[in-house]
CSV table of C-alpha atoms in Angstrom, one decimal:
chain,number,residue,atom,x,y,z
A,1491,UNK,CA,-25.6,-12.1,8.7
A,1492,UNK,CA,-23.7,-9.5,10.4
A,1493,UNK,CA,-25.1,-7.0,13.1
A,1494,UNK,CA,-24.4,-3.4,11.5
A,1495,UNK,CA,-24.0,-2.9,15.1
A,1496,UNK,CA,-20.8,-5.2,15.5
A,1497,UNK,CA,-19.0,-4.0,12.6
A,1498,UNK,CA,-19.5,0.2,13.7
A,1499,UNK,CA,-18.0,-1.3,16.8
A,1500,UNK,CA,-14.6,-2.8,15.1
A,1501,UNK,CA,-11.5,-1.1,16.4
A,1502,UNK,CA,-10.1,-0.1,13.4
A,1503,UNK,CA,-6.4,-1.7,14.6
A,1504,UNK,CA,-8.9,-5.4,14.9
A,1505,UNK,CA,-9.6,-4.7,11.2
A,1506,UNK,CA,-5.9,-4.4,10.3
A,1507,UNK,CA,-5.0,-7.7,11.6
A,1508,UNK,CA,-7.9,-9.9,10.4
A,1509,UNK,CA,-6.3,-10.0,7.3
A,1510,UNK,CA,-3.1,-11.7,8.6
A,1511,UNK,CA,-5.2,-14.2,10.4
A,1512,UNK,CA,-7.4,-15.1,7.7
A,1513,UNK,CA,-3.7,-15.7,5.4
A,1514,UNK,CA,-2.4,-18.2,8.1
A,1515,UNK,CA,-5.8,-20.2,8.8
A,1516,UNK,CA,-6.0,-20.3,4.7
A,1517,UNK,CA,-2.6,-21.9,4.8
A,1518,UNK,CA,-3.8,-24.5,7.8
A,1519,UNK,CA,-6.7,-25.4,5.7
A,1520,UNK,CA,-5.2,-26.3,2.5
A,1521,UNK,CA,-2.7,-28.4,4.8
A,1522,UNK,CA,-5.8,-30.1,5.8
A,1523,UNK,CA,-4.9,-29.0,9.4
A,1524,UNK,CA,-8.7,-29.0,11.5
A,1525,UNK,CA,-8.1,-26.8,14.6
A,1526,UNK,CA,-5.9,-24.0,15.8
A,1527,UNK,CA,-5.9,-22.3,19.1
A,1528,UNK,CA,-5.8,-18.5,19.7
A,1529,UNK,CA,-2.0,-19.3,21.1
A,1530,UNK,CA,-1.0,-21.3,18.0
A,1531,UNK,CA,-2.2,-18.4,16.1
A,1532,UNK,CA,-0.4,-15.9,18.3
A,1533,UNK,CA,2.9,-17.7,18.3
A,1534,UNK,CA,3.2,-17.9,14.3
A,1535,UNK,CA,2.0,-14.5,14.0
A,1536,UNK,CA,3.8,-12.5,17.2
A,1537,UNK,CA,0.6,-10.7,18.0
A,1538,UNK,CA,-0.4,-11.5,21.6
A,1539,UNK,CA,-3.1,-14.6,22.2
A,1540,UNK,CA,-5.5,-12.6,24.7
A,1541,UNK,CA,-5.4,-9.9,21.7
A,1542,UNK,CA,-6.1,-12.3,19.1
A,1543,UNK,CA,-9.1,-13.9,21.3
A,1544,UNK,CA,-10.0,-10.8,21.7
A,1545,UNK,CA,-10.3,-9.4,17.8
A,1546,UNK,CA,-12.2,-13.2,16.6
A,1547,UNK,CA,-14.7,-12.5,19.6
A,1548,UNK,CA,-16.2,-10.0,17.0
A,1549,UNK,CA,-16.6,-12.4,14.4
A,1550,UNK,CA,-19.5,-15.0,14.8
A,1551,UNK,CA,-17.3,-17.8,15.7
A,1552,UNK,CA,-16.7,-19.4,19.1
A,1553,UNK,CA,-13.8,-21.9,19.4
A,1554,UNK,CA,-13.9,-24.9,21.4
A,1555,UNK,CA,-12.4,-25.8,25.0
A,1556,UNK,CA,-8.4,-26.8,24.7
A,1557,UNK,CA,-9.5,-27.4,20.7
A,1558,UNK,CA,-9.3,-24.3,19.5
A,1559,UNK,CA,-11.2,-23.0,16.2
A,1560,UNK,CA,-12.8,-25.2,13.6
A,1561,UNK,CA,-10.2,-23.9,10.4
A,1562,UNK,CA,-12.5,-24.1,8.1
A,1563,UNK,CA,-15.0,-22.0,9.8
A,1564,UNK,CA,-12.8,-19.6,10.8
A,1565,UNK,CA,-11.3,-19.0,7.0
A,1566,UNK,CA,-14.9,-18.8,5.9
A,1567,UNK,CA,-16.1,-16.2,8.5
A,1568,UNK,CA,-13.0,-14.0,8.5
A,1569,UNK,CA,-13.3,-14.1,4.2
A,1570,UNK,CA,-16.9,-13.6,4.8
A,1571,UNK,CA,-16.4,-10.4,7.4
A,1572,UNK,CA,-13.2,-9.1,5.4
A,1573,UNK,CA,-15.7,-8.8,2.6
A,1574,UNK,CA,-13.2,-11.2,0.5
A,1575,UNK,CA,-16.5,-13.4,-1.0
A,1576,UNK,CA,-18.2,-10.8,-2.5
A,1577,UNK,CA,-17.9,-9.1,-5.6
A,1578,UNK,CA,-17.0,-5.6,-5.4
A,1579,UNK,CA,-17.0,-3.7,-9.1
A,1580,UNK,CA,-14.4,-0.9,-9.8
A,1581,UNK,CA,-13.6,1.2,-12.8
A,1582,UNK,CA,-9.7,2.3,-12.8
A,1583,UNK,CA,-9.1,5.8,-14.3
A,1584,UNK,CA,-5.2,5.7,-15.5
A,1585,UNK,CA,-3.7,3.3,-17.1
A,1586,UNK,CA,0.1,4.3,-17.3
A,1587,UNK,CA,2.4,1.8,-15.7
A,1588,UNK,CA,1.2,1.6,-12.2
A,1589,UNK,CA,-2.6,1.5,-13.6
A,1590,UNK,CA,-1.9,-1.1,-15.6
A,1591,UNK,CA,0.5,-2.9,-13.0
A,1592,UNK,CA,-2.8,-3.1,-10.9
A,1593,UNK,CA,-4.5,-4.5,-13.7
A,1594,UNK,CA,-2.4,-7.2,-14.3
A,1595,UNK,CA,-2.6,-8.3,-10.5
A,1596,UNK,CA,-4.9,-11.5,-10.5
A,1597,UNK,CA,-4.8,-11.3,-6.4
A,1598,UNK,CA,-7.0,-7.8,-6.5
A,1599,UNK,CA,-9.9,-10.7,-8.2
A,1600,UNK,CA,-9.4,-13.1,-5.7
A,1601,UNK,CA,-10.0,-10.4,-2.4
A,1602,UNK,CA,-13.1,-9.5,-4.7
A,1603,UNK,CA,-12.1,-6.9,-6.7
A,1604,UNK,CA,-13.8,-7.1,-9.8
A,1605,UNK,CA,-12.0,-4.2,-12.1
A,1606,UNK,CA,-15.0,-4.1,-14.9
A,1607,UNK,CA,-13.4,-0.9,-17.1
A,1608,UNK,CA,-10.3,1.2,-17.3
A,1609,UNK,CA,-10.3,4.9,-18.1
A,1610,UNK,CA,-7.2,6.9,-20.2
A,1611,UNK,CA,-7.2,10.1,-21.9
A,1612,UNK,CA,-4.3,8.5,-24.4
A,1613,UNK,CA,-6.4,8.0,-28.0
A,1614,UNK,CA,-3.5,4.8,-28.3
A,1615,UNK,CA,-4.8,2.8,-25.5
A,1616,UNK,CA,-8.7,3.5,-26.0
A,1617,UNK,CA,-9.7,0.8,-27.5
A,1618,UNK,CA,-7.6,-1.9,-26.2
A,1619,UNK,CA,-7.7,-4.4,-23.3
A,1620,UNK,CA,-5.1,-4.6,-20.8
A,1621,UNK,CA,-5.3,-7.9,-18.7
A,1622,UNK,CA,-8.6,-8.4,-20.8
A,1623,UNK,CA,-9.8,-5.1,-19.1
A,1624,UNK,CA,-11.8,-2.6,-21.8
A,1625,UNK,CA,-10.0,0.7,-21.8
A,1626,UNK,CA,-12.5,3.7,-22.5
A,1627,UNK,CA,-12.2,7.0,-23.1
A,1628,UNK,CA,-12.2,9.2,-19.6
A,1629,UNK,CA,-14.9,11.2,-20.8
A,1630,UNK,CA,-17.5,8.6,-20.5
A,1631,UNK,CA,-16.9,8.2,-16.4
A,1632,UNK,CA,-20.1,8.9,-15.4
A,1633,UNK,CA,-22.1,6.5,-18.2
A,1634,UNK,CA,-19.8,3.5,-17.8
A,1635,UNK,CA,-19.8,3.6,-14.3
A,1636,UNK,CA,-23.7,3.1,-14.4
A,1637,UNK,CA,-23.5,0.6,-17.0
A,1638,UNK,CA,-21.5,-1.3,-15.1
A,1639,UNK,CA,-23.0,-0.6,-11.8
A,1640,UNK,CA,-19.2,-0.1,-10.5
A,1641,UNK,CA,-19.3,1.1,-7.1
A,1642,UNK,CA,-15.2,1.3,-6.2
A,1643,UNK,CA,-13.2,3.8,-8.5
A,1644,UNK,CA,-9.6,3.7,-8.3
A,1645,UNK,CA,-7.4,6.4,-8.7
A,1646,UNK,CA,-4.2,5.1,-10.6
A,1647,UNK,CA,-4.2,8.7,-12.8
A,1648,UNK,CA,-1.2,11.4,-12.6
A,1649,UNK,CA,-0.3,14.0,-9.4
A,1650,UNK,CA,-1.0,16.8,-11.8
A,1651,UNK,CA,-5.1,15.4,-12.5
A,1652,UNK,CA,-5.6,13.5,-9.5
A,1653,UNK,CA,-8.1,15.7,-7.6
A,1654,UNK,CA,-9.7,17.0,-11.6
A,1655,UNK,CA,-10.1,13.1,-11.8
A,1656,UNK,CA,-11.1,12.7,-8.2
A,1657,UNK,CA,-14.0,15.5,-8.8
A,1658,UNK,CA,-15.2,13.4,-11.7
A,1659,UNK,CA,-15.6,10.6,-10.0
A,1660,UNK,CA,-17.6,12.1,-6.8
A,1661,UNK,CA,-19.5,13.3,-9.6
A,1662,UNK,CA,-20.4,9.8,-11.3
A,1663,UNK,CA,-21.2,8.8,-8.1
A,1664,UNK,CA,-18.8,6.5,-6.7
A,1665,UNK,CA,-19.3,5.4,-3.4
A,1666,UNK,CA,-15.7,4.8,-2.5
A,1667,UNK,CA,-12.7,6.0,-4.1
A,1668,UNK,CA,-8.8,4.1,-3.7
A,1669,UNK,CA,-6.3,6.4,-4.1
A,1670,UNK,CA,-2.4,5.4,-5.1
A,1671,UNK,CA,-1.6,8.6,-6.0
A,1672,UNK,CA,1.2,10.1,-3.8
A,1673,UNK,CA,-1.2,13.3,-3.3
A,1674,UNK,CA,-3.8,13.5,-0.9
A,1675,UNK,CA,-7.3,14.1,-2.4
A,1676,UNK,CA,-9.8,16.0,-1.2
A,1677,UNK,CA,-13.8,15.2,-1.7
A,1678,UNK,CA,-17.4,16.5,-1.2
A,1679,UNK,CA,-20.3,14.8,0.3
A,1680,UNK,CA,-20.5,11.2,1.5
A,1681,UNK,CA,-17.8,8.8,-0.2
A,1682,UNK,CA,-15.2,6.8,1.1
A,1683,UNK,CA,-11.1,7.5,0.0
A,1684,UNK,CA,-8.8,5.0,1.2
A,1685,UNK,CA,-5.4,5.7,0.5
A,1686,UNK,CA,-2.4,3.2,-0.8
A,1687,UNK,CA,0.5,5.1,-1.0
A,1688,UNK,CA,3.1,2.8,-2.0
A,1689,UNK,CA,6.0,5.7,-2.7
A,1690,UNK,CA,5.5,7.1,1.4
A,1691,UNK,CA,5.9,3.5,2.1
A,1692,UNK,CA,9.2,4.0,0.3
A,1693,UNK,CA,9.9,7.1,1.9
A,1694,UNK,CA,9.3,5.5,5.7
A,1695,UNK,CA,11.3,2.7,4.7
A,1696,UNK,CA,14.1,4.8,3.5
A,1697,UNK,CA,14.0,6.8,7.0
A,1698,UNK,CA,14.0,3.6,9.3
A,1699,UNK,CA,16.7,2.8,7.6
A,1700,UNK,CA,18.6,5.7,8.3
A,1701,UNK,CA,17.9,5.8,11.4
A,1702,UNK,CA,18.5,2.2,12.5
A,1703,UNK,CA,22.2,2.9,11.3
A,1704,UNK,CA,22.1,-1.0,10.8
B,589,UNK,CA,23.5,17.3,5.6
B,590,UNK,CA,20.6,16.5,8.1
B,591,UNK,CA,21.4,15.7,11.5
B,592,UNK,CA,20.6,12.2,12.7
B,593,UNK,CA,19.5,14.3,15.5
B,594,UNK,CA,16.8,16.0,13.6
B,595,UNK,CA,15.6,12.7,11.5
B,596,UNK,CA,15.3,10.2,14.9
B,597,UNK,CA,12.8,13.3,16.5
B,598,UNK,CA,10.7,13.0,13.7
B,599,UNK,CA,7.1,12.2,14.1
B,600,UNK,CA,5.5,9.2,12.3
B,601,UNK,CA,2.7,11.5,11.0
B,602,UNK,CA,4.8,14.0,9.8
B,603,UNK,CA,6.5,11.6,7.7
B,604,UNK,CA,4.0,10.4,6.0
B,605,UNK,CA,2.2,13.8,5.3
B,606,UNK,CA,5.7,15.1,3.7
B,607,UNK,CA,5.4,13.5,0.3
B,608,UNK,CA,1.3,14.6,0.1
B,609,UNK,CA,3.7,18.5,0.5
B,610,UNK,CA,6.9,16.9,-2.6
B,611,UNK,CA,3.9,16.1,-4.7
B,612,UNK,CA,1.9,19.4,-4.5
B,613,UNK,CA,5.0,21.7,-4.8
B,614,UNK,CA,6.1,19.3,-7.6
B,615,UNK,CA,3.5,20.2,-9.9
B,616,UNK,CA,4.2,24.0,-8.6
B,617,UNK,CA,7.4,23.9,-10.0
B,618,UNK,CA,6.5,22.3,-12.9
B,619,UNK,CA,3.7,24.8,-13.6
B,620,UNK,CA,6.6,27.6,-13.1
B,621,UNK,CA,5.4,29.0,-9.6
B,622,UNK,CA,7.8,30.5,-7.6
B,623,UNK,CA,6.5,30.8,-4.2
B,624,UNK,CA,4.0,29.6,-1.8
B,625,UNK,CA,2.7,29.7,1.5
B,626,UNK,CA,2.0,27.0,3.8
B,627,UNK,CA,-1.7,28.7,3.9
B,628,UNK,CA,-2.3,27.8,-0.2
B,629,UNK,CA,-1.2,24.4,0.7
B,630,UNK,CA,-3.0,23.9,3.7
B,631,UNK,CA,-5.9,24.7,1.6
B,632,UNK,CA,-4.8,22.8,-1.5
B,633,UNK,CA,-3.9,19.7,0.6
B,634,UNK,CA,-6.9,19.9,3.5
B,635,UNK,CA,-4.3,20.1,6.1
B,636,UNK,CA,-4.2,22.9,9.1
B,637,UNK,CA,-1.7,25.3,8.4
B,638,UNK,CA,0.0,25.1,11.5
B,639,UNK,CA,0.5,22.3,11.1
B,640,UNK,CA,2.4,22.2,7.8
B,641,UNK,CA,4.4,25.4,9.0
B,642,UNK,CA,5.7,22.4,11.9
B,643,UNK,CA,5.9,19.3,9.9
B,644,UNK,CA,8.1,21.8,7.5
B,645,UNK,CA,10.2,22.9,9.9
B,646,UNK,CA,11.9,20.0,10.7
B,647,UNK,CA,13.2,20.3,7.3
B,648,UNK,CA,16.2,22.5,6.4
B,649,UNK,CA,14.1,25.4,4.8
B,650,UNK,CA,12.8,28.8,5.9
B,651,UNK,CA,9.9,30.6,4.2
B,652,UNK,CA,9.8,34.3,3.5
B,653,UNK,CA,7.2,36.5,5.6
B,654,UNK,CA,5.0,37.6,3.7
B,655,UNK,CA,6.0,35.4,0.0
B,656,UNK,CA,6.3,32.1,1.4
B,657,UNK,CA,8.6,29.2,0.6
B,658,UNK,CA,10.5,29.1,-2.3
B,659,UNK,CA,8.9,26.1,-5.0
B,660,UNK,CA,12.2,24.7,-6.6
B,661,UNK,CA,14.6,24.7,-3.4
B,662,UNK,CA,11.3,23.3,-0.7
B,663,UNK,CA,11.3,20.3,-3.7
B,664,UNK,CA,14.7,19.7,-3.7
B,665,UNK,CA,14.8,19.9,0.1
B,666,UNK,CA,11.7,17.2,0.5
B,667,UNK,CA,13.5,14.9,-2.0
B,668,UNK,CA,16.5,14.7,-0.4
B,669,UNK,CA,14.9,14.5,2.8
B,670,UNK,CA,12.6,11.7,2.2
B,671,UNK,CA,15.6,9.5,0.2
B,672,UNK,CA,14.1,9.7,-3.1
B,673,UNK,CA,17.2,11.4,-4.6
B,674,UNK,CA,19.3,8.7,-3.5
B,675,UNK,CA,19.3,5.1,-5.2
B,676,UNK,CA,18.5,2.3,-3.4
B,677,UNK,CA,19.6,-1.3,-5.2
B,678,UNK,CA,16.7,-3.9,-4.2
B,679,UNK,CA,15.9,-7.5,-5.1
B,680,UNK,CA,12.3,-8.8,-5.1
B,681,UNK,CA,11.3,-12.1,-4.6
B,682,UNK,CA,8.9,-13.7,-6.2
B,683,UNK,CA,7.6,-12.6,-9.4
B,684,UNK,CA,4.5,-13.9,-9.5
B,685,UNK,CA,1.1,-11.7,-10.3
B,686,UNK,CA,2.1,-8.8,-8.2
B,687,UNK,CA,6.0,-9.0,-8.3
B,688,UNK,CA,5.9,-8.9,-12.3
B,689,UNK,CA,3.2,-5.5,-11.7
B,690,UNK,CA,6.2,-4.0,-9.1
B,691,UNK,CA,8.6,-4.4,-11.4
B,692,UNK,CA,6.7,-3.3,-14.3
B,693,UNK,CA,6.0,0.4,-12.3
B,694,UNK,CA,8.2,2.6,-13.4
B,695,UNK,CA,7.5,5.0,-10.2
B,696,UNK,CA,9.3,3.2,-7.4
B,697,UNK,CA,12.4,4.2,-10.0
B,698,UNK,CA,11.3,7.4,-9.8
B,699,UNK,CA,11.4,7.4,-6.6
B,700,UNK,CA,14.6,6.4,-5.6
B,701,UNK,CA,13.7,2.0,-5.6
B,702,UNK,CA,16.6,0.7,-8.4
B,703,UNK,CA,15.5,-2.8,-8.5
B,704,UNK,CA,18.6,-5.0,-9.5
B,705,UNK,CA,17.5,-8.7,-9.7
B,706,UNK,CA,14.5,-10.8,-9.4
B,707,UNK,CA,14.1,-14.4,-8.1
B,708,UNK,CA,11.8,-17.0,-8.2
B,709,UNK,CA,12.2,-21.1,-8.3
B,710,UNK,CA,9.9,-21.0,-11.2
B,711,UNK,CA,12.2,-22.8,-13.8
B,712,UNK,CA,10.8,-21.0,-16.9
B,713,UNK,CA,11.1,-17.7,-15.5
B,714,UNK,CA,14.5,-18.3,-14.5
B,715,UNK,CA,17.2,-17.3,-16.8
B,716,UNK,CA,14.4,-14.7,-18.3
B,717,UNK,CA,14.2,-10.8,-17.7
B,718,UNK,CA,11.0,-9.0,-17.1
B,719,UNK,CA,10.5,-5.1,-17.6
B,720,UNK,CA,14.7,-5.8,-18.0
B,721,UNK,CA,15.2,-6.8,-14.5
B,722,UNK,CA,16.9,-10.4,-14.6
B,723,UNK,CA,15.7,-13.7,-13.4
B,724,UNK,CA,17.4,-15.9,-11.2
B,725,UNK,CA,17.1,-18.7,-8.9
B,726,UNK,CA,15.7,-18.4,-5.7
B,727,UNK,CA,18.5,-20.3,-4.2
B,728,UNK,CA,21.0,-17.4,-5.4
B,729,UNK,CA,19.3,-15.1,-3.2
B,730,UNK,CA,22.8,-14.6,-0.7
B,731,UNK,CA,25.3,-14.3,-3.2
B,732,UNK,CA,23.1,-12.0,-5.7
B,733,UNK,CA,22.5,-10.0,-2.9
B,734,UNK,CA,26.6,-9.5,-2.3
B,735,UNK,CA,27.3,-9.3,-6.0
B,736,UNK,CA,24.6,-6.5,-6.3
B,737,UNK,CA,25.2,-4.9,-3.4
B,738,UNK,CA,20.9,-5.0,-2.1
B,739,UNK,CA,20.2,-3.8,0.8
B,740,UNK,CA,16.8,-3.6,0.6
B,741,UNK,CA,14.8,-7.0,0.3
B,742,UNK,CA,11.0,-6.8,-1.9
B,743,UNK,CA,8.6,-9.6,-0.7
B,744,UNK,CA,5.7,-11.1,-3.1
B,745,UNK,CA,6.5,-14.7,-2.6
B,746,UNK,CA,2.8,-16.9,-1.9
B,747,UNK,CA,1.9,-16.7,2.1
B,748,UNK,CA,2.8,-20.2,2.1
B,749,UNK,CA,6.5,-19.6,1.6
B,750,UNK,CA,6.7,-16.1,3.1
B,751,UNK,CA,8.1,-16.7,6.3
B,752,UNK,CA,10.4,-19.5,5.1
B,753,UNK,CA,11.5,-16.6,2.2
B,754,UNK,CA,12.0,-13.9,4.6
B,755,UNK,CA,14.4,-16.2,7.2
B,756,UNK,CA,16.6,-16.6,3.5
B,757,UNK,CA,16.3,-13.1,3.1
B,758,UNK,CA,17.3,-12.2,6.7
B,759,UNK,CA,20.3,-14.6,6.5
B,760,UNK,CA,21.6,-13.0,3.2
B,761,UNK,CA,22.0,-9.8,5.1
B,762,UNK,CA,19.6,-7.7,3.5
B,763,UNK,CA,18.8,-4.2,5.8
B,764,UNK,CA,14.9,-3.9,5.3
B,765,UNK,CA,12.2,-5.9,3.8
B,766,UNK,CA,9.0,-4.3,2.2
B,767,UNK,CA,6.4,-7.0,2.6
B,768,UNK,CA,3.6,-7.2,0.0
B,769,UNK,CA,2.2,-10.3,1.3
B,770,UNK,CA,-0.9,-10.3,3.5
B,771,UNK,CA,0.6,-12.0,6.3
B,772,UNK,CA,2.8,-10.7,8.7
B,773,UNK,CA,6.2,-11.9,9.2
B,774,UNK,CA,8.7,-12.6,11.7
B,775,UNK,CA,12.1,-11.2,11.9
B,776,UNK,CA,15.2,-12.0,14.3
B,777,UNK,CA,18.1,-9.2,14.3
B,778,UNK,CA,18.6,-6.2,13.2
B,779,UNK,CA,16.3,-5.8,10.3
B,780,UNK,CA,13.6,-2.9,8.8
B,781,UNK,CA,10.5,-4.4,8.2
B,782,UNK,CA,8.2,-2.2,6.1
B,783,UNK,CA,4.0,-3.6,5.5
B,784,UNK,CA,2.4,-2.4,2.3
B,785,UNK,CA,-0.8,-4.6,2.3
B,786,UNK,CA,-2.6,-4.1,-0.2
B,787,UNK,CA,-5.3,-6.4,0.2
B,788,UNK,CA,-5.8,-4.8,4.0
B,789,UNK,CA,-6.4,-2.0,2.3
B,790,UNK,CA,-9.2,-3.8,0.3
B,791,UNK,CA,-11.2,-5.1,3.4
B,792,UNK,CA,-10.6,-1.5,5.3
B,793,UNK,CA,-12.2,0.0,2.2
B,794,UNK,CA,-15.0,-2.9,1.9
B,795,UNK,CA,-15.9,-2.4,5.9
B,796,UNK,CA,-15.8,1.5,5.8
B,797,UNK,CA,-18.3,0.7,2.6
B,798,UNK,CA,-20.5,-1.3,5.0
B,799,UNK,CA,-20.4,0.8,7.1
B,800,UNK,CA,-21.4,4.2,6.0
B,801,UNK,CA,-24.3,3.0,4.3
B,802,UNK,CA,-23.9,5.4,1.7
């Protein structure tokens, strides 16, 4: 439906806020509200309404004269261009408490985030299910990843094996790796790492504090 | 120990590129290594080396010419620097899905995040403890707060209730919020406000996927 063309263009910034627009029009729509204006939106969000007009003008949604946008539409396209509506597979590889933390989270399902295995090295939780998730032994990365035709691989395992882990996984052929490891991974050829470091969160957090002497 | 001086000069980047450096020399240490250069970690890390021998040296540490820093005193020098040797008490709200999975990870202890007390207006939840952290009314929020001495406010209420949540949190006098939801909030005052969005992250990774057309 999409141009390839439109999305190369995205500021990356556009792509960052989406998400916070598609959360409030989700929230008009199950109010049963039917429009919303660009300064509606701007006003409950703080961002500024030429900037938000300007981010949905790369969607394929036009709103209407002193209406606004159709809610409805606009939660549909933004899930739509967020890539929210269709099923993404991942296999997890760690399942220690943040790993299975992850597992447990039904939202990761509902952004469509389909976690199809787990991987461990720990003979006690091979075997098992966590959150009704199959745990496997490591070793078998490559095959289950096939088998399951998981494209995502997430990277929940220890600082010390992250990048052995990370190596295994360019080498199953994962197109996209999410890292929540505190370290930063390096990889070969074409795959795409996106990083969720929750504990430099913590650590920014921690300095603004500091600094705001509040 | 460090200046205020030194910490409000800080770039943003470096910041966030410090705890890629705690990790690495972490397993260093760990592994009984004594020294290293800020060349074996720019290699180690993918980083210039220049510009680890700068983001270091806004920390309080001098390497050797010739052998480097030294492992166990650049560790206990990033730790301290980035807060994670200090505790800081924290109450989350909401313990939903992904409020039960942050309380369940035991590395935001590690990492200097002591949660104290939960809340939620869930009535069978209420009066409960999960991963031992207690259970108590949403209402209680202020006082808990006080009792607990919190200054740092944990937000994975549903978007519907996340604005009205964080003006309660604001008014109990709570000095930063970390923000799990996907939409962004508004704050009045003097207050940190920290985003981890996970499900961003999701449609950043889904888009970059698109786009590559690996």
């Amino acid at each position: 439906m999409l141009q390839t063309e439109t999305r190369a263009q995205l500021p990356e910034p556009t792509l960052r806020r989406l998400p916070w627009y598609l959360s409030y029009v989700s929230m008009l729509n199950a109010a049963g509200v039917e429009y919303v204006s660009s300064t509606l939106i701007a006003r409950e969000l703080d961002v500024d309404a030429s900037q938000i007009a300007k981010d949905l003008s790369f969607l394929d949604i036009k709103g209407k004269t002193r209406i606004g946008y159709d809610v409805a539409s606009l939660e549909q396209v933004l899930q739509d261009f967020l890539g929210f509506k269709k099923s993404h597979n991942a296999v997890i590889a760690g399942v220690g408490s943040l790993g299975s933390a992850l597992l447990a989270d039904s939202g990761l399902q509902r952004y469509g985030l389909n976690i199809v295995a787990a991987l461990d090295v720990n003979k006690e939780k091979i075997g098992t299910s966590i959150a009704g998730v199959p745990v496997y032994d490591m070793s078998r990365l490559a095959d289950i990843r096939r088998e399951l035709s998981a494209e995502i691989g997430i990277l929940t395992v220890p600082v010390e094996v992250a990048q052995e882990v990370t190596d295994m996984m360019v080498g199953a052929g994962f197109k996209a790796l999410w890292n929540f490891t505190p370290i930063r991974i390096r990889t070969a050829g074409e795959i795409v790492v996106s990083n969720t470091s929750i504990y430099a969160h913590l650590a920014l957090m921690y300095n603004r504090l500091a600094q705001s002497g509040i």
